[in-house]
Amino acid sequence: MTNSVSLFALVAPVGQLTGNGQLRETISERRNRKGNDIAFWYLPPDLVVKFGIADSSQEVVISDEITAVNWLKLRFGGEVKNINLEIEKLRQFAMELPPKPFIKDISVHN
């Protein structure tokens, strides 16, 4: 018997959610304010596949709060899905923050 619960997932192409670093800051702030037990996770492509949510071209944010997921959708885009997952498995595998943003060198070299 599994302890799956109904959660909300924001699914988007890799880089759409994490490209500018704002999602990393958002998750870090939420955990600092509400503790590490908050139901709010980022899944990179390998975990998206491991949890059977989408293929490896996608990244996902998961929460039990639809308002949080809808706010992220407005901010970053993507598609909201209802999913059933085990909270303990998310806590075991998905506690890492999203990657740091890629900083592009836009300086002019002579």
PDB file of C-alpha atoms in Angstrom:
ATOM      1  CA  MET A   1       0.000   0.000   0.000  1.00  0.00           C
ATOM      2  CA  THR A   2       1.364   3.408  -0.936  1.00  0.00           C
ATOM      3  CA  ASN A   3       0.772   6.680   0.845  1.00  0.00           C
ATOM      4  CA  SER A   4       0.128   8.682  -2.321  1.00  0.00           C
ATOM      5  CA  VAL A   5      -1.531  12.053  -1.964  1.00  0.00           C
ATOM      6  CA  SER A   6      -3.058  14.405  -4.490  1.00  0.00           C
ATOM      7  CA  LEU A   7      -0.666  17.210  -5.415  1.00  0.00           C
ATOM      8  CA  PHE A   8      -0.323  19.873  -8.087  1.00  0.00           C
ATOM      9  CA  ALA A   9       2.524  19.950 -10.587  1.00  0.00           C
ATOM     10  CA  LEU A  10       3.699  22.780 -12.810  1.00  0.00           C
ATOM     11  CA  VAL A  11       5.360  21.195 -15.834  1.00  0.00           C
ATOM     12  CA  ALA A  12       7.511  23.206 -18.260  1.00  0.00           C
ATOM     13  CA  PRO A  13      10.382  22.723 -20.701  1.00  0.00           C
ATOM     14  CA  VAL A  14      13.816  22.578 -19.048  1.00  0.00           C
ATOM     15  CA  GLY A  15      15.068  26.072 -18.251  1.00  0.00           C
ATOM     16  CA  GLN A  16      11.680  27.775 -18.360  1.00  0.00           C
ATOM     17  CA  LEU A  17      11.228  27.579 -14.585  1.00  0.00           C
ATOM     18  CA  THR A  18      14.870  27.782 -13.527  1.00  0.00           C
ATOM     19  CA  GLY A  19      16.620  29.875 -16.152  1.00  0.00           C
ATOM     20  CA  ASN A  20      16.835  33.141 -14.220  1.00  0.00           C
ATOM     21  CA  GLY A  21      17.268  31.852 -10.663  1.00  0.00           C
ATOM     22  CA  GLN A  22      13.992  33.255  -9.329  1.00  0.00           C
ATOM     23  CA  LEU A  23      12.499  29.813  -8.658  1.00  0.00           C
ATOM     24  CA  ARG A  24      15.586  28.879  -6.610  1.00  0.00           C
ATOM     25  CA  GLU A  25      15.078  32.021  -4.507  1.00  0.00           C
ATOM     26  CA  THR A  26      11.338  31.340  -4.139  1.00  0.00           C
ATOM     27  CA  ILE A  27      11.810  27.780  -2.879  1.00  0.00           C
ATOM     28  CA  SER A  28      14.639  28.815  -0.558  1.00  0.00           C
ATOM     29  CA  GLU A  29      12.537  31.632   0.927  1.00  0.00           C
ATOM     30  CA  ARG A  30       9.504  29.367   1.414  1.00  0.00           C
ATOM     31  CA  ARG A  31      11.609  26.747   3.206  1.00  0.00           C
ATOM     32  CA  ASN A  32      13.279  29.394   5.382  1.00  0.00           C
ATOM     33  CA  ARG A  33       9.904  30.846   6.332  1.00  0.00           C
ATOM     34  CA  LYS A  34       7.851  27.647   6.688  1.00  0.00           C
ATOM     35  CA  GLY A  35      10.478  24.957   7.311  1.00  0.00           C
ATOM     36  CA  ASN A  36      11.813  22.084   5.220  1.00  0.00           C
ATOM     37  CA  ASP A  37       8.615  20.089   5.749  1.00  0.00           C
ATOM     38  CA  ILE A  38       6.646  22.399   3.456  1.00  0.00           C
ATOM     39  CA  ALA A  39       5.132  20.508   0.519  1.00  0.00           C
ATOM     40  CA  PHE A  40       7.031  22.357  -2.221  1.00  0.00           C
ATOM     41  CA  TRP A  41       9.611  20.644  -4.448  1.00  0.00           C
ATOM     42  CA  TYR A  42      11.547  21.164  -7.660  1.00  0.00           C
ATOM     43  CA  LEU A  43      12.168  18.141  -9.875  1.00  0.00           C
ATOM     44  CA  PRO A  44      14.932  18.266 -12.491  1.00  0.00           C
ATOM     45  CA  PRO A  45      14.508  16.145 -15.637  1.00  0.00           C
ATOM     46  CA  ASP A  46      15.926  12.937 -14.121  1.00  0.00           C
ATOM     47  CA  LEU A  47      13.411  13.074 -11.242  1.00  0.00           C
ATOM     48  CA  VAL A  48      10.581  14.050 -13.587  1.00  0.00           C
ATOM     49  CA  VAL A  49      11.215  10.740 -15.362  1.00  0.00           C
ATOM     50  CA  LYS A  50      11.781   8.799 -12.097  1.00  0.00           C
ATOM     51  CA  PHE A  51       8.386   9.934 -10.765  1.00  0.00           C
ATOM     52  CA  GLY A  52       6.670   9.260 -14.117  1.00  0.00           C
ATOM     53  CA  ILE A  53       5.410  12.819 -14.613  1.00  0.00           C
ATOM     54  CA  ALA A  54       6.827  13.623 -18.059  1.00  0.00           C
ATOM     55  CA  ASP A  55       9.873  13.014 -20.241  1.00  0.00           C
ATOM     56  CA  SER A  56      13.412  14.288 -19.707  1.00  0.00           C
ATOM     57  CA  SER A  57      12.801  17.517 -21.627  1.00  0.00           C
ATOM     58  CA  GLN A  58      10.676  18.835 -18.739  1.00  0.00           C
ATOM     59  CA  GLU A  59      11.214  20.261 -15.253  1.00  0.00           C
ATOM     60  CA  VAL A  60       8.515  20.365 -12.573  1.00  0.00           C
ATOM     61  CA  VAL A  61       7.495  22.159  -9.393  1.00  0.00           C
ATOM     62  CA  ILE A  62       5.211  20.222  -7.051  1.00  0.00           C
ATOM     63  CA  SER A  63       3.088  21.567  -4.201  1.00  0.00           C
ATOM     64  CA  ASP A  64      -0.032  20.742  -2.254  1.00  0.00           C
ATOM     65  CA  GLU A  65      -1.159  24.374  -2.644  1.00  0.00           C
ATOM     66  CA  ILE A  66      -2.883  25.148  -5.937  1.00  0.00           C
ATOM     67  CA  THR A  67      -2.515  28.890  -5.297  1.00  0.00           C
ATOM     68  CA  ALA A  68       1.283  28.540  -5.122  1.00  0.00           C
ATOM     69  CA  VAL A  69       1.367  26.532  -8.357  1.00  0.00           C
ATOM     70  CA  ASN A  70      -0.988  28.948 -10.131  1.00  0.00           C
ATOM     71  CA  TRP A  71       1.166  31.892  -9.031  1.00  0.00           C
ATOM     72  CA  LEU A  72       4.250  30.181 -10.462  1.00  0.00           C
ATOM     73  CA  LYS A  73       2.358  29.462 -13.686  1.00  0.00           C
ATOM     74  CA  LEU A  74       1.523  33.146 -14.043  1.00  0.00           C
ATOM     75  CA  ARG A  75       5.142  34.041 -13.401  1.00  0.00           C
ATOM     76  CA  PHE A  76       6.918  31.394 -15.491  1.00  0.00           C
ATOM     77  CA  GLY A  77       4.338  29.697 -17.720  1.00  0.00           C
ATOM     78  CA  GLY A  78       3.952  25.951 -18.011  1.00  0.00           C
ATOM     79  CA  GLU A  79       1.087  23.507 -17.582  1.00  0.00           C
ATOM     80  CA  VAL A  80      -0.615  22.605 -14.288  1.00  0.00           C
ATOM     81  CA  LYS A  81      -1.428  18.943 -13.682  1.00  0.00           C
ATOM     82  CA  ASN A  82      -2.996  17.018 -10.809  1.00  0.00           C
ATOM     83  CA  ILE A  83      -0.781  14.124  -9.770  1.00  0.00           C
ATOM     84  CA  ASN A  84      -0.598  11.510  -7.012  1.00  0.00           C
ATOM     85  CA  LEU A  85       2.782  10.976  -5.382  1.00  0.00           C
ATOM     86  CA  GLU A  86       4.233   9.796  -2.094  1.00  0.00           C
ATOM     87  CA  ILE A  87       5.359  12.714   0.066  1.00  0.00           C
ATOM     88  CA  GLU A  88       8.092  10.627   1.692  1.00  0.00           C
ATOM     89  CA  LYS A  89       9.608   9.778  -1.685  1.00  0.00           C
ATOM     90  CA  LEU A  90       9.620  13.473  -2.613  1.00  0.00           C
ATOM     91  CA  ARG A  91      11.312  14.278   0.707  1.00  0.00           C
ATOM     92  CA  GLN A  92      13.833  11.518   0.064  1.00  0.00           C
ATOM     93  CA  PHE A  93      14.755  12.452  -3.512  1.00  0.00           C
ATOM     94  CA  ALA A  94      13.631  16.034  -4.252  1.00  0.00           C
ATOM     95  CA  MET A  95      14.966  18.303  -1.503  1.00  0.00           C
ATOM     96  CA  GLU A  96      17.644  19.959  -3.633  1.00  0.00           C
ATOM     97  CA  LEU A  97      17.101  23.552  -4.679  1.00  0.00           C
ATOM     98  CA  PRO A  98      16.788  24.282  -8.399  1.00  0.00           C
ATOM     99  CA  PRO A  99      20.108  24.893 -10.157  1.00  0.00           C
ATOM    100  CA  LYS A 100      21.774  28.267 -10.004  1.00  0.00           C
ATOM    101  CA  PRO A 101      21.080  30.372 -13.089  1.00  0.00           C
ATOM    102  CA  PHE A 102      23.428  30.336 -16.017  1.00  0.00           C
ATOM    103  CA  ILE A 103      25.090  33.746 -16.134  1.00  0.00           C
ATOM    104  CA  LYS A 104      25.846  34.773 -19.673  1.00  0.00           C
ATOM    105  CA  ASP A 105      28.872  36.978 -20.231  1.00  0.00           C
ATOM    106  CA  ILE A 106      27.556  40.038 -22.071  1.00  0.00           C
ATOM    107  CA  SER A 107      30.650  42.169 -21.603  1.00  0.00           C
ATOM    108  CA  VAL A 108      32.275  43.705 -24.652  1.00  0.00           C
ATOM    109  CA  HIS A 109      35.823  42.592 -25.344  1.00  0.00           C
ATOM    110  CA  ASN A 110      38.077  44.663 -27.602  1.00  0.00           C
TER     111      ASN A 110
END
